[in-house]
Tab-separated table of C-alpha atoms in Angstrom:
chain	number	residue	atom	x	y	z
M	107	MET	CA	81.806	24.429	103.671
M	108	PRO	CA	83.910	24.379	100.505
M	109	GLY	CA	83.756	27.716	98.658
M	110	GLN	CA	82.207	29.551	101.644
M	111	ARG	CA	84.064	32.728	102.731
M	112	PRO	CA	85.160	32.824	106.380
M	113	PRO	CA	83.390	35.234	108.720
M	114	ALA	CA	84.618	38.829	108.524
M	115	ALA	CA	86.127	38.653	112.022
M	116	SER	CA	88.404	35.750	111.041
M	117	ARG	CA	89.715	37.262	107.820
M	118	THR	CA	93.261	38.577	107.896
M	119	VAL	CA	94.761	41.512	106.062
M	120	PRO	CA	98.450	41.409	105.230
M	121	PRO	CA	100.293	43.749	107.641
M	122	ALA	CA	101.939	45.676	104.801
M	123	ARG	CA	98.517	46.500	103.334
M	124	ARG	CA	97.278	47.769	106.696
M	125	ARG	CA	100.262	50.059	107.084
M	126	HIS	CA	100.305	51.329	103.511
M	127	PRO	CA	96.838	51.475	101.956
M	128	ARG	CA	96.716	52.330	98.297
M	129	PRO	CA	96.758	56.135	97.828
M	130	THR	CA	93.634	57.747	96.468
M	131	ALA	CA	93.539	58.174	92.701
M	132	ARG	CA	92.887	61.923	93.082
M	133	LEU	CA	95.315	63.660	95.413
M	134	ASP	CA	94.324	67.252	96.190
M	135	PRO	CA	97.232	69.620	95.321
M	136	ARG	CA	96.311	71.643	98.414
M	137	LEU	CA	97.502	68.757	100.580
M	138	LEU	CA	100.846	68.713	98.783
M	139	ARG	CA	101.185	72.484	99.266
M	140	ALA	CA	100.561	72.007	102.977
M	141	PHE	CA	103.177	69.253	103.129
M	142	LEU	CA	105.732	71.285	101.152
M	143	ALA	CA	105.299	74.378	103.337
M	144	VAL	CA	105.867	72.384	106.530
M	145	ALA	CA	108.754	70.442	104.969
M	146	GLU	CA	110.534	73.659	103.981
M	147	GLU	CA	109.763	75.648	107.133
M	148	LEU	CA	109.964	72.688	109.591
M	149	HIS	CA	107.569	74.720	111.699
M	150	PHE	CA	103.769	74.497	111.562
M	151	THR	CA	103.134	78.094	112.676
M	152	ARG	CA	105.437	79.598	110.044
M	153	ALA	CA	104.083	77.251	107.380
M	154	ALA	CA	100.499	78.269	108.212
M	155	ALA	CA	101.426	81.966	107.957
M	156	ARG	CA	103.099	81.331	104.604
M	157	LEU	CA	99.926	79.713	103.253
M	158	TYR	CA	97.577	82.233	104.942
M	159	VAL	CA	95.650	79.486	106.713
M	160	ALA	CA	94.982	78.659	110.341
M	161	GLN	CA	97.477	76.289	111.921
M	162	GLN	CA	94.640	73.910	112.787
M	163	ALA	CA	93.602	73.730	109.120
M	164	LEU	CA	97.202	73.127	108.041
M	165	SER	CA	97.632	70.294	110.565
M	166	ARG	CA	94.366	68.784	109.360
M	167	ASP	CA	95.568	68.800	105.726
M	168	VAL	CA	98.875	67.171	106.673
M	169	ARG	CA	97.100	64.439	108.647
M	170	ARG	CA	94.743	63.830	105.717
M	171	LEU	CA	97.697	63.489	103.331
M	172	GLU	CA	99.346	61.020	105.711
M	173	ARG	CA	96.145	58.979	105.814
M	174	GLU	CA	95.795	58.976	102.040
M	175	LEU	CA	99.414	57.939	101.505
M	176	GLY	CA	99.432	55.540	104.431
M	177	ALA	CA	102.703	57.000	105.695
M	178	GLU	CA	103.864	59.211	108.522
M	179	LEU	CA	105.578	62.231	106.971
M	180	PHE	CA	106.757	64.208	110.004
M	181	VAL	CA	108.093	63.543	113.469
M	182	ARG	CA	106.507	66.154	115.712
M	183	THR	CA	107.768	67.036	119.175
M	184	THR	CA	107.117	70.059	121.378
M	185	ARG	CA	110.451	71.521	120.256
M	186	GLN	CA	110.898	70.616	116.596
M	187	VAL	CA	109.449	69.137	113.420
M	188	THR	CA	111.533	66.820	111.225
M	189	LEU	CA	110.861	64.800	108.091
M	190	THR	CA	110.571	61.038	108.318
M	191	ALA	CA	112.151	58.806	105.689
M	192	ASP	CA	108.782	58.728	103.873
M	193	GLY	CA	108.617	62.521	104.103
M	194	GLU	CA	112.068	62.816	102.525
M	195	ARG	CA	110.946	60.406	99.801
M	196	LEU	CA	107.802	62.427	99.078
M	197	LEU	CA	109.529	65.833	98.980
M	198	PRO	CA	110.940	65.756	95.410
M	199	HIS	CA	107.714	64.231	94.074
M	200	ALA	CA	105.627	66.956	95.735
M	201	ARG	CA	107.811	69.672	94.260
M	202	ARG	CA	107.589	68.216	90.757
M	203	VAL	CA	103.807	67.808	90.944
M	204	LEU	CA	103.247	71.381	92.151
M	205	GLU	CA	105.676	72.827	89.606
M	206	ALA	CA	103.855	70.927	86.864
M	207	ASN	CA	100.532	72.203	88.185
M	208	GLU	CA	101.745	75.824	88.057
M	209	ALA	CA	103.187	75.297	84.563
M	210	LEU	CA	99.864	73.877	83.387
M	211	LEU	CA	97.960	76.882	84.743
M	212	SER	CA	100.389	79.270	83.093
M	213	ALA	CA	100.236	77.442	79.772
M	214	PHE	CA	96.446	77.285	79.838
M	215	ALA	CA	96.158	80.976	80.608
M	216	GLY	CA	98.379	81.842	77.656
M	217	ASN	CA	100.893	84.672	77.523
M	218	GLY	CA	99.928	86.500	74.335
M	219	PRO	CA	98.810	90.123	74.156
M	220	ASP	CA	95.178	89.032	73.903
M	221	ARG	CA	95.296	87.640	77.443
M	222	PRO	CA	94.714	90.424	80.020
M	223	LEU	CA	97.562	90.974	82.483
M	224	LEU	CA	96.333	91.259	86.081
M	225	VAL	CA	98.401	93.862	87.927
M	226	ASP	CA	98.082	94.600	91.640
M	227	VAL	CA	98.770	98.257	92.462
M	228	ASN	CA	98.111	97.835	96.201
M	229	SER	CA	95.767	100.820	96.657
M	230	PRO	CA	94.450	103.617	94.426
M	231	GLY	CA	96.598	106.747	94.196
M	232	LEU	CA	100.020	105.198	94.835
M	233	ALA	CA	103.098	105.503	92.620
M	234	CYS	CA	102.703	101.980	91.222
M	235	GLY	CA	99.414	103.158	89.708
M	236	ARG	CA	101.416	105.676	87.683
M	237	VAL	CA	103.673	102.852	86.455
M	238	LEU	CA	100.594	100.941	85.339
M	239	ASP	CA	99.202	103.980	83.497
M	240	ARG	CA	102.538	104.520	81.703
M	241	ALA	CA	102.720	100.835	80.782
M	242	ARG	CA	99.247	101.013	79.240
M	243	ALA	CA	100.449	103.903	77.055
M	244	LEU	CA	103.588	101.983	76.082
M	245	ALA	CA	101.644	98.838	75.141
M	246	PRO	CA	98.248	100.020	73.865
M	247	ASP	CA	97.453	96.633	72.319
M	248	CYS	CA	97.668	94.928	75.719
M	249	GLU	CA	94.945	94.897	78.335
M	250	LEU	CA	96.445	95.578	81.773
M	251	LEU	CA	93.801	95.238	84.488
M	252	ALA	CA	94.322	96.788	87.926
M	253	ARG	CA	93.770	94.807	91.103
M	254	PHE	CA	93.994	95.995	94.705
M	255	GLU	CA	95.435	93.325	97.006
M	256	SER	CA	96.643	95.817	99.679
M	257	GLY	CA	99.892	93.975	100.416
M	258	LEU	CA	102.694	92.132	98.626
M	259	THR	CA	102.527	89.115	100.949
M	260	GLY	CA	98.977	88.410	99.854
M	261	ALA	CA	99.657	89.342	96.235
M	262	ALA	CA	102.681	87.018	96.042
M	263	GLU	CA	100.520	84.046	97.003
M	264	GLU	CA	98.062	84.994	94.260
M	265	ILE	CA	100.897	85.324	91.726
M	266	LEU	CA	102.327	81.907	92.565
M	267	ALA	CA	98.847	80.387	92.311
M	268	GLY	CA	98.351	81.886	88.833
M	269	ARG	CA	95.487	84.162	89.889
M	270	LEU	CA	97.519	87.368	89.514
M	271	ASP	CA	100.411	88.313	87.240
M	272	ALA	CA	102.318	91.160	88.860
M	273	SER	CA	102.427	93.341	91.948
M	274	PHE	CA	104.540	95.974	93.693
M	275	GLY	CA	106.065	96.017	97.146
M	276	ARG	CA	108.919	95.152	99.472
M	277	PHE	CA	110.471	92.000	98.001
M	278	ALA	CA	112.852	91.444	100.949
M	279	GLY	CA	109.835	91.108	103.235
M	280	LEU	CA	108.725	87.860	101.568
M	281	ALA	CA	109.770	84.420	102.800
M	282	PRO	CA	112.794	83.008	100.903
M	283	ALA	CA	110.748	80.067	99.617
M	284	VAL	CA	108.204	82.524	98.152
M	285	ARG	CA	110.893	84.731	96.602
M	286	ALA	CA	112.374	81.666	94.898
M	287	GLY	CA	109.349	81.467	92.579
M	288	LEU	CA	109.289	85.169	91.723
M	289	ALA	CA	111.249	87.665	89.665
M	290	GLN	CA	111.653	91.302	90.667
M	291	GLN	CA	112.907	94.654	89.431
M	292	PRO	CA	113.589	97.582	91.819
M	293	VAL	CA	111.236	100.486	91.126
M	294	ARG	CA	111.507	103.123	93.838
M	295	TYR	CA	112.761	104.172	97.232
M	296	GLU	CA	109.419	105.553	98.411
M	297	PRO	CA	109.636	108.072	101.284
M	298	MET	CA	107.491	107.145	104.244
M	299	ALA	CA	105.030	109.277	106.159
M	300	VAL	CA	102.732	109.196	109.150
M	301	VAL	CA	98.989	109.831	109.044
M	302	LEU	CA	97.800	111.651	112.175
M	303	PRO	CA	94.425	112.729	113.569
M	304	GLU	CA	94.139	116.386	112.624
M	305	ASP	CA	94.082	117.412	116.309
M	306	HIS	CA	97.213	115.396	117.186
M	307	PRO	CA	100.038	117.545	118.669
M	308	LEU	CA	102.417	116.496	115.872
M	309	ALA	CA	99.905	117.507	113.167
M	310	ALA	CA	101.110	121.115	113.418
M	311	LEU	CA	104.546	120.120	112.053
M	312	ASP	CA	105.327	120.224	108.332
M	313	ALA	CA	107.434	117.065	108.753
M	314	VAL	CA	107.702	114.713	111.716
M	315	PRO	CA	111.149	113.685	113.043
M	316	LEU	CA	111.240	109.992	113.903
M	317	ASP	CA	112.351	110.817	117.437
M	318	ALA	CA	109.103	112.752	117.916
M	319	LEU	CA	107.181	109.478	117.586
M	320	ALA	CA	108.887	108.004	120.661
M	321	GLY	CA	106.173	106.868	123.071
M	322	GLU	CA	103.525	106.814	120.334
M	323	THR	CA	101.651	103.647	119.354
M	324	VAL	CA	101.684	103.529	115.543
M	325	TYR	CA	99.548	101.251	113.380
M	326	ALA	CA	101.435	99.348	110.646
M	327	GLY	CA	99.115	96.550	109.585
M	328	ALA	CA	99.791	94.176	112.477
M	329	GLY	CA	97.350	91.278	112.352
M	330	ASN	CA	96.769	91.507	108.603
M	331	PRO	CA	98.276	88.345	107.038
M	332	ARG	CA	98.362	89.971	103.592
M	333	THR	CA	100.704	92.823	104.631
M	334	LEU	CA	103.357	90.984	106.648
M	335	GLU	CA	106.171	92.621	104.662
M	336	TRP	CA	104.937	96.098	105.687
M	337	THR	CA	104.599	95.218	109.368
M	338	ASP	CA	108.109	93.732	109.275
M	339	LEU	CA	109.431	96.974	107.761
M	340	ALA	CA	107.800	98.919	110.618
M	341	ARG	CA	109.402	96.663	113.225
M	342	HIS	CA	112.835	97.378	111.738
M	343	LEU	CA	112.086	101.100	111.711
M	344	PHE	CA	110.656	101.288	115.239
M	345	GLU	CA	113.379	99.177	116.858
M	346	GLY	CA	115.443	101.171	119.349
M	347	ARG	CA	113.406	104.346	118.807
M	348	GLY	CA	110.770	103.876	121.511
M	349	ILE	CA	107.947	103.644	118.970
M	350	VAL	CA	105.328	101.021	119.798
M	351	LEU	CA	103.792	98.853	117.087
M	352	ALA	CA	100.014	99.073	117.467
M	353	PRO	CA	98.305	95.756	118.240
M	354	PRO	CA	96.229	94.058	115.536
M	355	ALA	CA	93.108	95.898	114.432
M	356	PRO	CA	90.208	94.374	112.477
M	357	VAL	CA	91.209	93.897	108.855
M	358	ALA	CA	89.307	96.551	106.924
M	359	LEU	CA	88.158	96.057	103.325
M	360	GLY	CA	87.908	99.323	101.412
M	361	VAL	CA	88.992	102.885	102.109
M	362	GLU	CA	85.846	103.843	104.009
M	363	GLU	CA	86.119	100.927	106.435
M	364	PHE	CA	89.821	101.630	106.987
M	365	GLN	CA	89.078	105.281	107.728
M	366	ARG	CA	86.314	104.356	110.151
M	367	ILE	CA	88.475	101.915	112.113
M	368	MET	CA	91.487	104.252	112.240
M	369	ALA	CA	89.271	107.120	113.403
M	370	LYS	CA	87.974	104.888	116.179
M	371	LYS	CA	91.468	103.716	117.243
M	372	ARG	CA	93.063	107.189	116.807
M	373	ASN	CA	96.523	105.692	116.392
M	374	PRO	CA	98.998	107.345	114.031
M	375	VAL	CA	99.297	105.237	110.871
M	376	LEU	CA	102.599	104.450	109.151
M	377	ALA	CA	102.210	105.168	105.424
M	378	VAL	CA	104.058	106.482	102.353
M	379	VAL	CA	104.045	110.037	101.072
M	380	ASP	CA	101.584	109.182	98.275
M	381	PHE	CA	99.077	107.556	100.639
M	382	PRO	CA	95.563	108.899	99.937
M	383	THR	CA	94.344	111.570	102.338
M	384	MET	CA	91.708	110.408	104.818
M	385	SER	CA	89.014	112.602	106.353
M	386	GLU	CA	89.884	114.315	109.650
M	387	THR	CA	93.566	113.387	109.284
M	388	VAL	CA	96.782	114.952	108.027
M	389	ARG	CA	99.692	113.209	106.325
M	390	ARG	CA	103.195	114.275	107.277
M	391	PRO	CA	106.524	113.060	105.827
M	392	LEU	CA	108.962	111.447	108.244
M	393	ILE	CA	112.503	112.840	108.578
M	394	ASP	CA	115.759	112.522	110.560
M	395	PRO	CA	116.404	110.051	108.961
M	396	VAL	CA	114.063	109.754	105.980
M	397	PRO	CA	112.670	106.189	106.143
M	398	LEU	CA	112.204	104.613	102.716
M	399	SER	CA	109.876	101.863	101.584
M	400	PRO	CA	111.839	99.766	99.032
M	401	VAL	CA	109.406	99.030	96.184
M	402	SER	CA	109.968	96.406	93.483
M	403	LEU	CA	107.904	95.197	90.562
M	404	VAL	CA	107.282	91.497	91.207
M	405	TRP	CA	106.063	88.806	88.803
M	406	ARG	CA	106.101	85.029	88.465
M	407	LYS	CA	109.393	83.572	87.240
M	408	GLY	CA	109.197	82.442	83.633
M	409	LEU	CA	106.185	84.617	82.786
M	410	GLU	CA	106.611	86.213	79.365
M	411	HIS	CA	104.046	88.819	78.363
M	412	PRO	CA	104.348	92.167	76.564
M	413	GLY	CA	102.528	93.747	79.500
M	414	ILE	CA	105.375	92.749	81.848
M	415	ASP	CA	107.857	94.255	79.406
M	416	ALA	CA	105.837	97.482	79.375
M	417	LEU	CA	105.687	97.632	83.181
M	418	ARG	CA	109.445	97.157	83.430
M	419	ARG	CA	110.117	99.849	80.837
M	420	ALA	CA	107.707	102.258	82.563
M	421	ALA	CA	109.492	101.754	85.896
M	422	VAL	CA	112.869	102.453	84.272
M	423	GLU	CA	111.512	105.643	82.682
M	424	PHE	CA	110.164	106.973	85.982
M	425	ALA	CA	113.439	106.152	87.723
M	426	ALA	CA	115.299	108.212	85.105
M	427	GLU	CA	112.813	111.099	85.042
M	428	GLU	CA	112.097	111.441	88.766
M	429	GLY	CA	115.069	109.809	90.456
M	430	TRP	CA	113.049	107.016	92.030
M	431	LEU	CA	116.123	104.842	92.534
M	432	ARG	CA	118.387	107.597	93.884
M	433	ARG	CA	118.666	106.895	97.585
M	434	PRO	CA	118.809	110.114	99.660
M	435	VAL	CA	121.931	110.667	101.742
M	436	ASP	CA	119.828	110.573	104.914
M	437	GLY	CA	117.596	107.765	103.616
M	438	TRP	CA	117.045	104.678	105.775
M	439	ILE	CA	116.192	101.121	104.704
M	440	PRO	CA	116.757	97.818	106.503
M	441	ALA	CA	120.092	96.144	105.757
M	442	SER	CA	118.162	93.144	104.383
M	443	ASP	CA	116.790	95.300	101.542
M	444	ALA	CA	119.990	96.978	100.385
M	445	GLY	CA	121.301	94.146	98.188
M	446	ILE	CA	117.925	93.560	96.537
M	447	MET	CA	117.479	97.212	95.636
M	448	THR	CA	120.960	97.519	94.149
M	449	GLY	CA	120.784	94.239	92.226
M	450	GLN	CA	123.443	92.547	94.369
M	451	ASP	CA	121.136	89.938	95.935
């Protein structure tokens, strides 16, 4: 009949509309972060590690973004991941949107002295805590609040997301795409140590030669996604020396839980010389050579705050007073860290 709509089964939808439905009016930035990580890594496993999410969750976010945009963004095979033409087209837009999002968060937070600066010092008792204390004295009108993220990999993600302002750690251990959004200043070559059960045969030594650890299984944070830079440093150090990297242990939250798990595992623990003493253990410096943990102050690029200025000045003062940036003749660091610590990379 005139004016009557045809049955639903007989209606047709233009092919172009079926292939490219109109994108949702509210696109979750998380989906764009998932896309950008995969687009830059071209590897789902590495992208998931970079975002600290399960690979299954990352794949789910990418598929959801493809559905919402009505476009296939990646060609996936068992051997490689590549961008489609639509993926290439989306890439610059995704970068601009996420950069604008970060700029908005930074602008909203404000950078004046009245806004507290959130500073990760890794764990209580470490040298970066002394830098924070000195910075507070140098900038008494600023509020610098300590946080304890336990690893630079995890802290860097928080900094880039605007939930943290500064941290300390091994800058070379971060992914290049993460480093691109951060600024850094070398702070210290921190001598490394090993924490041993007090009845361990090596506990009787005043200092432990690296060769003496051959055949030992040493814990260095394997399995903790927030301390990847530390585990990577251990791999470099252990390579060719017969030292075994301990398999992943449950991620412990808090000193007491860490002590309990390490006491149960009884593995030596790779640490730094300022690492807090744990019950029923001894801490011994490592020698022959002296392995060094390269520590930098790290903050978000473009962040201007008097608290950052105070942290940088405090680090310079300690370097001058205590020789923190004088590398010992027998000091060891990975080749990848040398340029960063001397300002040549």
